[in-house]
Every structure is written in C-alpha cells, then in structure tokens.
Coordinates of C-alpha atoms in Angstrom, one line a residue:
Chain A
X30 CA -0.2 0.1 0.2
X31 CA 1.7 3.5 -0.9
X32 CA 1.3 6.0 1.2
X33 CA 0.0 9.4 1.2
X34 CA 2.3 12.0 -0.3
X35 CA 3.8 14.8 2.1
X36 CA 1.8 17.9 0.0
X37 CA -1.5 15.8 0.8
X38 CA -0.9 15.2 4.3
X39 CA 0.1 18.5 4.9
X40 CA -2.9 20.0 2.6
X41 CA -5.4 17.9 5.0
X42 CA -3.9 19.0 8.1
X43 CA -4.5 22.2 6.9
X44 CA -8.0 21.2 6.3
X45 CA -7.7 20.7 2.6
X46 CA -8.3 17.8 0.2
X47 CA -10.9 15.7 2.9
X48 CA -12.5 13.5 0.1
X49 CA -11.5 10.2 -0.7
X50 CA -8.9 10.1 1.6
X51 CA -10.4 8.4 4.7
X52 CA -10.4 4.7 3.4
X53 CA -6.5 5.2 3.5
X54 CA -6.1 7.0 6.7
X55 CA -8.6 4.4 8.4
X56 CA -6.8 1.7 7.7
X57 CA -2.6 2.9 7.6
X58 CA -1.4 3.9 11.1
X59 CA 2.2 5.7 9.3
X60 CA -0.1 8.1 7.4
X61 CA -2.6 9.0 10.2
X62 CA 0.2 9.3 12.7
X63 CA 1.8 11.6 10.7
X64 CA -1.5 13.5 10.3
X65 CA -2.1 13.7 13.9
X66 CA 1.3 15.2 14.5
X67 CA 0.6 17.8 11.5
X68 CA -2.6 18.5 12.8
X69 CA -1.2 19.5 16.1
X70 CA 1.1 21.4 14.8
X71 CA -1.2 23.3 12.6
X72 CA -3.7 23.6 15.7
X73 CA -1.2 25.1 17.6
X74 CA -0.2 27.6 14.8
X75 CA -3.7 28.5 14.2
X76 CA -4.3 29.5 18.0
X77 CA -1.2 31.6 18.5
X78 CA -1.8 34.5 20.2
X79 CA -0.8 37.3 17.7
X80 CA -0.5 39.9 20.3
X81 CA 1.6 38.0 22.4
X82 CA 5.2 39.0 22.7
X83 CA 7.2 37.4 25.4
X84 CA 9.4 39.7 27.6
X85 CA 12.9 39.5 27.4
X86 CA 13.8 37.0 30.6
X87 CA 15.3 38.8 33.7
X88 CA 18.8 39.4 33.5
X89 CA 19.0 38.5 37.3
X90 CA 17.8 35.0 36.9
X91 CA 20.7 34.5 33.8
X92 CA 22.7 35.8 36.8
X93 CA 21.6 32.9 38.8
X94 CA 21.9 30.3 36.2
X95 CA 25.4 31.3 35.2
X96 CA 25.9 31.4 39.4
X97 CA 24.8 27.8 39.9
X98 CA 26.7 26.4 36.8
X99 CA 29.7 28.5 37.8
X100 CA 30.5 29.2 33.9
X101 CA 33.4 31.3 33.2
X102 CA 32.7 35.5 33.4
X103 CA 33.1 35.9 29.4
X104 CA 30.1 33.8 29.1
X105 CA 28.7 34.9 32.0
X106 CA 28.3 38.3 30.9
X107 CA 26.9 37.4 28.4
X108 CA 26.4 38.9 24.8
X109 CA 26.0 42.4 23.7
X110 CA 26.4 42.1 19.9
X111 CA 29.9 42.4 19.5
X112 CA 31.1 40.1 21.4
X113 CA 31.8 36.0 21.3
X114 CA 28.7 34.8 20.7
X115 CA 27.2 31.2 19.1
X116 CA 26.5 33.3 16.2
X117 CA 29.8 34.7 16.1
X118 CA 31.1 31.6 14.9
X119 CA 30.3 32.4 11.5
X120 CA 33.0 33.6 9.9
X121 CA 31.7 37.1 9.1
X122 CA 28.6 37.3 11.3
X123 CA 26.8 40.0 9.4
X124 CA 25.9 42.9 12.2
X125 CA 22.2 43.2 11.7
X126 CA 21.2 39.6 11.1
X127 CA 22.8 37.6 13.5
X128 CA 21.9 39.3 16.8
X129 CA 18.0 39.1 16.1
X130 CA 18.3 35.4 14.6
X131 CA 18.6 34.7 19.0
X132 CA 17.2 37.5 20.3
X133 CA 13.7 38.1 18.4
X134 CA 11.1 38.0 20.7
X135 CA 9.7 34.8 21.2
X136 CA 6.4 35.7 19.7
X137 CA 6.9 36.6 15.9
X138 CA 7.5 40.2 15.9
X139 CA 5.1 40.4 12.8
X140 CA 2.0 39.0 14.7
X141 CA 2.1 42.2 17.0
X142 CA -0.7 44.1 15.5
X143 CA 0.6 46.9 13.7
X144 CA 3.5 44.7 12.2
X145 CA 0.9 41.9 10.8
X146 CA -1.3 44.3 9.4
X147 CA 1.8 46.1 7.5
X148 CA 2.8 42.7 6.4
X149 CA -0.7 41.9 5.1
X150 CA -0.9 45.2 3.2
X151 CA 2.6 44.2 1.4
X152 CA 1.2 41.0 0.6
X153 CA -1.7 42.7 -0.8
X154 CA 0.4 45.3 -2.1
X155 CA 2.3 43.2 -4.6
X156 CA -0.6 41.8 -6.1
X157 CA -0.3 44.7 -8.2
X158 CA 2.5 45.8 -10.6
X159 CA 5.3 47.1 -8.8
X160 CA 5.1 50.7 -10.6
X161 CA 1.5 50.9 -8.7
X162 CA 2.5 49.4 -5.3
X163 CA 3.4 52.5 -3.6
X164 CA 6.4 54.3 -2.8
X165 CA 9.6 52.2 -2.7
X166 CA 9.9 52.4 0.5
X167 CA 7.2 50.1 1.1
X168 CA 7.7 48.0 -2.0
X169 CA 10.9 47.1 -0.7
X170 CA 14.7 47.1 -2.6
X171 CA 14.6 47.1 -6.5
X172 CA 14.3 43.8 -8.0
X173 CA 17.6 42.8 -8.6
X174 CA 18.8 43.0 -4.9
X175 CA 16.1 39.8 -4.2
X176 CA 17.8 37.5 -5.3
X177 CA 16.2 36.0 -1.7
X178 CA 18.9 33.6 -0.7
X179 CA 19.5 37.3 1.5
X180 CA 18.5 37.3 5.1
X181 CA 15.8 39.5 5.0
X182 CA 16.9 41.8 6.8
X183 CA 19.5 42.5 4.8
X184 CA 17.4 41.6 1.9
X185 CA 15.0 44.7 3.2
X186 CA 18.2 46.7 3.2
X187 CA 17.7 49.4 0.1
X188 CA 20.4 49.3 -2.2
X189 CA 23.3 50.2 -1.0
X190 CA 25.4 53.4 -1.7
X191 CA 29.1 51.9 -2.2
X192 CA 30.6 53.2 0.7
X193 CA 33.6 52.1 3.1
X194 CA 31.0 50.1 5.0
X195 CA 28.5 48.6 2.8
X196 CA 27.4 46.1 4.6
X197 CA 26.4 43.7 1.9
X198 CA 29.9 42.7 1.4
X199 CA 30.5 41.9 4.8
X200 CA 28.2 39.0 5.0
X201 CA 29.1 35.3 4.2
X202 CA 29.0 34.3 0.6
X203 CA 26.3 31.8 -0.3
X204 CA 26.5 28.4 -0.4
X205 CA 26.0 26.3 -3.3
X206 CA 22.3 25.2 -1.5
X207 CA 21.3 28.6 -1.0
X208 CA 22.6 29.7 -4.4
X209 CA 20.2 27.1 -6.1
X210 CA 17.5 28.0 -3.7
X211 CA 18.0 31.4 -4.9
X212 CA 17.6 30.8 -8.7
X213 CA 14.4 29.0 -7.4
X214 CA 13.4 31.8 -5.9
X215 CA 13.9 34.1 -8.4
X216 CA 10.7 33.9 -10.3
X217 CA 9.1 35.3 -6.7
X218 CA 11.4 37.9 -6.8
X219 CA 8.7 40.8 -6.6
X220 CA 6.7 39.1 -4.4
X221 CA 9.3 38.7 -2.0
X222 CA 10.8 42.1 -2.5
X223 CA 8.0 43.6 -1.3
X224 CA 7.7 41.1 1.4
X225 CA 11.6 41.6 2.3
X226 CA 10.8 45.2 3.3
X227 CA 8.2 44.8 4.8
X228 CA 9.3 41.6 7.8
X229 CA 12.7 44.4 7.7
X230 CA 10.4 46.8 9.3
X231 CA 8.9 44.0 11.7
X232 CA 12.1 42.8 12.7
X233 CA 13.3 46.5 13.6
X234 CA 10.0 47.3 15.2
X235 CA 10.5 44.0 17.0
X236 CA 14.0 44.8 18.1
X237 CA 13.3 47.0 20.7
X238 CA 11.2 44.7 22.5
X239 CA 13.8 41.6 23.0
X240 CA 16.1 42.7 25.5
X241 CA 17.0 45.1 28.5
X242 CA 20.7 44.6 27.5
X243 CA 22.1 47.4 25.3
X244 CA 23.3 45.0 22.3
X245 CA 24.3 46.6 18.7
X246 CA 21.9 46.3 15.7
X247 CA 24.1 47.9 13.2
X248 CA 26.9 50.0 12.7
X249 CA 28.9 52.4 10.2
X250 CA 31.4 53.9 9.6
X251 CA 30.7 57.9 9.1
X252 CA 33.0 58.7 6.2
X253 CA 33.6 62.0 4.9
X254 CA 31.6 63.8 1.9
X255 CA 33.4 65.9 -0.6
X256 CA 35.1 69.2 0.8
X257 CA 34.9 67.9 4.2
X258 CA 37.5 65.6 6.4
X259 CA 34.7 64.9 9.6
X260 CA 34.9 60.9 10.3
X261 CA 33.5 58.9 12.6
X262 CA 31.4 56.1 13.4
X263 CA 27.7 55.3 14.2
X264 CA 26.2 52.7 16.2
X265 CA 22.6 51.5 16.5
X266 CA 22.0 50.5 19.8
X267 CA 18.7 48.4 21.2
X268 CA 18.9 49.3 24.8
X269 CA 16.2 48.7 27.4
X270 CA 13.8 48.5 24.3
X271 CA 14.5 51.6 22.7
X272 CA 16.9 52.1 19.7
X273 CA 19.4 54.7 19.9
X274 CA 22.4 55.7 17.6
X275 CA 25.8 56.0 19.4
X276 CA 27.9 58.4 17.3
X277 CA 31.4 58.8 17.5
X278 CA 32.5 61.7 15.7
X279 CA 35.6 64.1 15.7
X280 CA 34.0 67.3 15.6
X281 CA 36.1 70.6 15.6
X282 CA 34.7 73.1 17.7
X283 CA 33.5 76.2 15.9
X284 CA 31.6 79.6 17.1
X285 CA 29.4 80.3 13.6
X286 CA 28.4 76.8 12.9
X287 CA 27.3 73.6 14.6
X288 CA 26.5 70.0 13.5
X289 CA 23.4 68.1 13.3
X290 CA 22.5 64.5 13.0
X291 CA 20.2 63.0 10.4
X292 CA 18.5 59.7 9.4
X293 CA 17.7 59.9 5.6
X294 CA 16.0 57.5 3.5
X295 CA 18.4 55.9 0.4
X296 CA 17.0 58.7 -2.0
X297 CA 17.8 61.5 0.6
X298 CA 13.9 62.5 0.5
X299 CA 13.0 61.9 3.5
X300 CA 15.0 63.0 6.5
X301 CA 14.5 62.7 10.4
X302 CA 16.4 65.3 12.6
X303 CA 17.8 63.5 15.9
X304 CA 19.4 67.2 16.6
X305 CA 22.6 69.1 17.1
X306 CA 25.6 67.3 17.6
X307 CA 28.6 68.4 19.4
X308 CA 31.0 65.0 19.2
X309 CA 30.6 61.7 20.9
X310 CA 26.7 61.1 22.0
X311 CA 24.0 59.0 22.4
X312 CA 21.0 60.1 20.9
X313 CA 17.6 58.4 21.1
X314 CA 15.6 57.5 18.2
X315 CA 11.9 58.3 18.1
X316 CA 9.7 55.6 19.1
X317 CA 7.7 54.1 16.3
X318 CA 10.9 55.1 13.6
X319 CA 11.4 52.9 11.1
X320 CA 15.0 52.5 10.7
X321 CA 15.3 50.2 8.1
X322 CA 13.3 53.5 6.2
X323 CA 16.0 55.6 7.1
X324 CA 19.6 53.7 7.4
X325 CA 21.4 56.2 5.9
X326 CA 23.2 58.7 9.1
X327 CA 24.0 62.0 8.1
X328 CA 26.2 64.7 9.8
X329 CA 25.2 68.3 8.2
X330 CA 27.1 71.7 9.0
X331 CA 24.2 74.4 9.9
X332 CA 24.2 77.8 10.4
X333 CA 22.5 79.7 13.1
X334 CA 19.9 80.9 11.0
X335 CA 16.8 79.7 12.8
X336 CA 15.9 77.4 10.0
X337 CA 15.4 74.2 11.1
X338 CA 15.8 72.7 7.7
X339 CA 18.8 70.4 6.5
X340 CA 21.4 72.9 5.4
X341 CA 21.7 70.7 2.5
X342 CA 25.6 71.0 3.6
X343 CA 26.2 67.3 4.1
X344 CA 30.1 66.2 5.7
X345 CA 30.0 63.0 6.6
X346 CA 27.8 59.7 6.1
X347 CA 27.3 56.3 6.7
X348 CA 24.3 53.6 6.1
X349 CA 23.1 51.2 8.8
X350 CA 22.7 47.9 7.6
X351 CA 19.1 47.5 9.1
Chain B
X13 CA 13.4 34.5 11.7
X14 CA 15.8 35.5 9.4
X15 CA 17.0 33.2 6.6
X16 CA 20.4 33.4 8.1
X17 CA 18.8 31.3 10.9
X18 CA 19.6 28.1 10.1
X19 CA 23.2 28.8 9.9
X20 CA 23.0 30.6 13.0
X21 CA 21.2 27.9 14.9
X22 CA 23.6 25.0 13.9
X23 CA 26.1 27.6 15.2
X24 CA 24.4 27.7 18.1
X25 CA 23.5 23.8 18.5
X26 CA 27.2 23.1 17.8
X27 CA 28.6 25.6 20.2
X28 CA 26.1 24.1 22.8
X29 CA 26.8 20.6 22.3
X30 CA 30.7 21.3 22.8
X31 CA 29.9 22.8 26.0
X32 CA 30.5 26.7 24.8
X33 CA 28.9 28.6 27.4
X34 CA 28.2 31.4 25.0
X35 CA 25.9 28.9 23.2
X36 CA 24.1 28.4 26.6
X37 CA 23.8 32.3 27.1
X38 CA 22.8 32.6 23.0
X39 CA 19.8 29.7 23.7
X40 CA 18.9 31.8 27.1
X41 CA 18.3 35.2 24.8
X42 CA 16.6 33.3 22.2
X43 CA 13.8 31.3 24.3
X44 CA 14.4 32.0 28.0
X45 CA 11.8 34.4 27.7
X46 CA 9.5 32.0 25.8
X47 CA 10.0 29.6 28.9
X48 CA 10.0 31.6 31.7
X49 CA 6.7 33.0 30.5
X50 CA 5.7 29.7 29.7
X51 CA 6.6 28.7 33.6
X52 CA 4.8 31.7 34.8
X53 CA 1.7 31.0 32.9
X54 CA 1.7 27.5 34.5
X55 CA 3.0 28.2 38.4
X56 CA 1.2 30.1 41.1
X57 CA 4.0 32.3 42.0
X58 CA 6.7 34.3 40.6
X59 CA 9.3 32.4 42.8
X60 CA 8.2 29.3 41.2
X61 CA 8.5 30.0 38.0
X62 CA 12.1 31.6 38.4
X63 CA 13.0 28.4 40.2
X64 CA 11.8 26.1 37.2
X65 CA 13.0 28.4 34.5
X66 CA 16.5 28.2 36.3
X67 CA 16.5 24.7 36.8
X68 CA 15.5 24.1 33.0
X69 CA 18.5 26.1 31.8
X70 CA 20.6 24.8 34.3
X71 CA 19.4 20.8 33.4
X72 CA 19.5 21.5 30.0
X73 CA 23.0 22.3 30.5
X74 CA 24.5 20.0 32.4
X75 CA 22.3 17.0 30.7
X76 CA 22.9 18.7 27.0
X77 CA 25.0 15.4 25.8
X78 CA 21.4 14.4 25.8
X79 CA 19.9 16.5 23.2
X80 CA 20.0 15.1 19.8
X81 CA 19.7 17.5 17.0
X82 CA 18.3 14.9 15.1
X83 CA 15.3 14.2 16.8
X84 CA 14.4 18.0 17.0
X85 CA 14.9 21.7 18.1
X86 CA 16.7 22.8 20.7
X87 CA 13.6 25.1 21.4
X88 CA 11.4 22.2 21.8
X89 CA 14.0 19.9 23.9
X90 CA 14.3 22.8 26.4
X91 CA 10.6 23.1 26.2
X92 CA 10.1 19.3 27.2
X93 CA 12.4 20.0 30.2
X94 CA 10.1 22.4 31.3
X95 CA 6.9 21.3 31.1
X96 CA 8.6 18.3 33.2
X97 CA 9.5 20.8 35.7
X98 CA 6.5 22.4 35.6
X99 CA 4.6 19.2 36.0
X100 CA 6.7 18.4 39.1
X101 CA 6.7 21.3 40.8
X102 CA 2.9 21.6 40.4
X103 CA 2.7 18.3 42.3
X104 CA 4.9 19.3 44.6
X105 CA 2.6 22.2 45.6
X106 CA -0.5 20.2 45.2
X107 CA -1.8 22.0 42.5
X108 CA -2.1 19.7 40.2
X109 CA -6.0 18.2 40.3
X110 CA -6.2 15.4 41.9
X111 CA -2.7 14.4 42.7
X112 CA -3.8 11.3 44.3
X113 CA -5.7 10.1 41.3
X114 CA -8.0 10.8 38.7
X115 CA -5.7 9.9 35.4
X116 CA -8.1 11.7 33.0
X117 CA -7.5 14.8 35.0
X118 CA -3.9 14.5 35.1
X119 CA -3.8 14.1 31.3
X120 CA -6.1 16.6 31.0
X121 CA -3.8 19.3 32.5
X122 CA -1.2 17.7 31.0
X123 CA -2.4 18.6 27.7
X124 CA -3.3 21.9 28.2
X125 CA 0.5 22.4 29.6
X126 CA 1.1 20.9 26.0
X127 CA -0.9 23.0 24.1
X128 CA 0.6 26.2 25.6
X129 CA 4.2 25.0 25.3
X130 CA 2.9 24.0 21.5
X131 CA 1.7 27.3 21.0
X132 CA 4.7 28.9 22.2
X133 CA 7.1 26.8 20.3
X134 CA 5.0 27.1 17.0
X135 CA 5.0 30.9 17.4
X136 CA 8.5 30.8 18.0
X137 CA 9.7 28.6 14.9
X138 CA 6.5 30.8 12.4
X139 CA 8.8 33.6 13.3
X140 CA 11.9 32.0 11.9
X141 CA 10.7 30.4 9.1
X142 CA 12.5 32.1 6.0
X143 CA 10.3 35.1 4.9
X144 CA 8.3 33.6 1.7
X145 CA 7.5 30.5 3.5
X146 CA 6.5 32.4 6.4
X147 CA 4.3 34.3 5.0
X148 CA 2.6 31.7 3.1
X149 CA 1.8 29.7 5.7
X150 CA 0.5 32.8 7.6
X151 CA -1.8 32.8 5.1
X152 CA -3.0 29.3 5.6
X153 CA -2.9 29.9 9.0
X154 CA -4.1 33.3 10.2
X155 CA -5.9 33.9 7.0
X156 CA -7.4 30.6 5.9
X157 CA -6.5 30.6 2.6
X158 CA -6.5 27.2 0.6
X159 CA -3.4 26.6 -1.1
X160 CA -4.9 28.1 -4.7
X161 CA -6.0 30.7 -3.1
X162 CA -2.5 31.7 -1.5
X163 CA -1.1 31.3 -5.1
X164 CA -3.6 33.4 -6.9
X165 CA -2.9 36.1 -4.5
X166 CA 0.8 35.5 -4.6
X167 CA 0.7 34.9 -8.1
X168 CA 3.2 32.3 -7.0
X169 CA 2.7 28.3 -9.0
X170 CA 0.5 25.9 -6.8
X171 CA 3.8 23.6 -6.7
X172 CA 5.7 26.3 -5.1
X173 CA 2.9 27.0 -2.4
X174 CA 2.8 23.6 -1.5
X175 CA 6.1 22.9 -1.2
X176 CA 6.3 25.9 0.7
X177 CA 3.4 24.7 3.2
X178 CA 4.9 21.1 3.6
X179 CA 8.1 22.5 4.3
X180 CA 7.2 25.2 6.5
X181 CA 4.8 22.6 8.5
X182 CA 7.3 20.3 8.6
X183 CA 9.9 22.8 10.3
X184 CA 7.0 24.0 12.9
X185 CA 6.2 20.4 13.6
X186 CA 9.6 19.6 14.2
X187 CA 9.7 22.7 16.5
X188 CA 7.0 20.9 18.8
X189 CA 7.7 17.6 18.8
X190 CA 10.8 16.3 20.2
X191 CA 9.8 15.9 23.7
X192 CA 7.7 13.1 22.6
X193 CA 11.1 10.9 21.3
X194 CA 13.1 11.7 23.8

C-alpha cells in the first residue's frame, strides 16, 4: 500500500482535500500518525496569540543560572552583539542579521498588531504591478537586489550606496545550496521584494522588545563627503526596549556653525533630525521610527539661521545595514 | 527569523553540544523569555516560575549530551524539560488536579500545558521561518486561505505554494514534537 504523499498530508492537516482519503487513513497507522502530528502543529499555529510577545527573560535569572553553573565570566557576561557569541562562530557574522536571529522575541514580531497589518498590506500590495505598488520605501528594495537567498533583514536593506562599510559585502558568501534556492526563488522576486521590506520593518520594530541589555543592532563608519574631513562611526543600539544611535565623531569646535545629526532614506528625500551633535554622543531614536526606512546616518553643518531644515551641507555619511 | 537562521542555529547547537557557554547564553537570549513566560503561566508564584526557569537551563546545560539535534529543535527540547519541571512543581505544590488520582484529570491538565508549550514553540518557529515561507504559512493559518487562493494571491505556481506549506509545516512540527521521542 502506498502512503499519502507529503503534500497531501500537509493539505489535509490544513483542512483541505479531505475527500477520498479517509479509507487509507483509517487503515494506515503511519499516515494517520503523521497527520496527527501535522494537525497538532496546525492547531497550535492557528491558536497562536498574535498579540503576545514574550518579554525578555529577567537578567537576574541568568545571573542565577550562570552562578549555579559556575560559568566563566566571559560567558556569564553574555553577549552584547559584538562579543563572542554562538552566532559569532560564523566566519563574518552580519551585524544586523545575527543578533536578531537569537534575540527576536519568542512571539513572532510580525504577529504584533501593527506589523501584521503592514505585512498583509505588503502581501496585498504586491498583487499589483510594482510600479503601482506604492512608494519604494514600502515596496522594498529593487528587484535585482532580491535574489532572495539573502536574509530578510539584509534583503530589506535598500540598495546601498557604495561606501566604506557597505554591509552586503561583509556577509558570508552564499553556499551552493542557497544559490540553488536562490535561482528557484528568483521567479518570485517581485513578491519577495515587497515582503522583504515589510518584514525588515517588522524586525526593526520588534528589536526594541527583545532585551534590556544594550545590544548593537547595526553599525557603520561615517565617511567624509566631498570637501569635508569629518569622519567617525555610528552604532544603532537597542537598550531597554528603545533604539538609540551612538555616534563617535571628531567634531571641530566652531562658533558660527554647528553640526546636526540626521537619518535619511536612501534617496535623500526623507529625513528625520536627531538634533544637534557636538561630538561623541548618544541620540535616542523616536519610538516607532522605522529605521529600515531611514538607514542613512548623515551629519550636516548648520548655520545659526533659525531654519530647522537641513542646510544641504552634509559633511559625513554612513549607511546602517538595517 | 532571518534566513540566516539555519546557519546561526547550527552554530548555536554545535556550540551548545560542545560546551560553549556562549551558546547557552545565546539559547537563553533566544528562548529564556519564552520558557520563563511558560513557567509563569503555569505556576502560581513568580518564585516558582523563576526556580523552574533556572532549573530548565541548568539541567539542559548539565544534560546537554542528551540533546540530539536529529530528534528535534533545541527550543522544543528545552520546552520538554520545562514541561516536566512545571508538572513536577505543580505536583509538589499539590496544585495539580487530584494528585492522588484521576488519570483523566491529570491528563487533561498535562494536555493543557502541552498546548501552551506547542503554541509558544510554533509561534517561535514560525517567526524564524524564511520570509517567503512564513508569509505563505501565515496566509494558510491566519487568513484561512487554501493553497489555491494563496497561489492566486501571491501569483505563485501551485507547486511552489504547496512546497512551502509542506516544508514550513515540517519545520514547525519539528519545533514541537521532539519531547515525544526523547
């Protein structure tokens, strides 16, 4: 007797294709046991509380565990996104992708109400041709960027201006397997480009919920632009549920100008001011800001002219791999 | 939930089995909150929940050679330990229904604990599915679309949708069934 094929069992577990299978299932223990487990999975999935997010585990509890196990201090201090971690065993851990892989809140981020809506909006949006699918920031990265073996957090990164820290260069090369997968998926490129952007946002939105310990989500060098020598670096850090930008910058004191920190979208059309900057400093990001939409860190030179707009005089820039 | 997840998980599991304490820490970061919440929901006091959560990770670490990645995912294994700890604690607290006796009631209570664990594990595994697969599974789970409707909505071939559903469900299933076999 031949067994039901896995696709059929899957659809049965999901409640499709019930006709004609009962006879076999009644007489075949293997298939019915298989189906039982798949149904248990589907039942669990369909009853997920989509609004639930498990909180970060209490730090003091980890301290108790580490103490009971007498762990070495290095491990007991845990990971900060830069330190030696399990994910860090990969040859060149992508700064944005690796930490969330382990620290995303157990309840799926996109299940939270707002991201879920966004995700479904994304699904709907890609049903129409991309030209009509809304602004690029919602439609996700250009198609050629989405040979979708890339992790979503990176697939969601808009095309990077070539810069000293273009993050795409830093990730591990795709293996043959993922390349094979990539070609299979290429046909779905448009769909995925839309989805990838949306989920990248969901990931970023969820980052703030995962941990109380400061954790580097992404970082970039700030490279001087034409005619400027201003250089430094910026780290996007998640701390106590909020995102902040830690900037390390060599700012020369000046009395008739000041410097201002901005986040821009990749086209430079949209910008959010994070305020004046006097050198090294920590700048809180407005809650709810979708960093994936504003990945470019920009430092401008501003006059004391009372005009809150960007002067157009950018001195230094870098792009966060979010 | 990133596509790099598989590689990262392999690293985590390898590190865990090799006794790399950083891997335990990574597992704590990834699933400690879930285990803790599960314990907090199932047990009467914060102290009980914290004790059990601590025991789960301590036992998991000390007994890590018993974890067989072939049998299931690490979080499922951790949850298997957590479920046993929760049940033990409930019994010790005499909170389990009719501790002396009615097997049906005990089974019902255990089943409820199992369902809670299943939901959390599947939610976690779903969030970690590759993006395209996850979207398709979510449409089947939460929007109750058939595979034909999903294919139409996403403009994908039927076979692609079926394959994603099959492989997605297989991954989710693997996230919950390990404790049966271990």
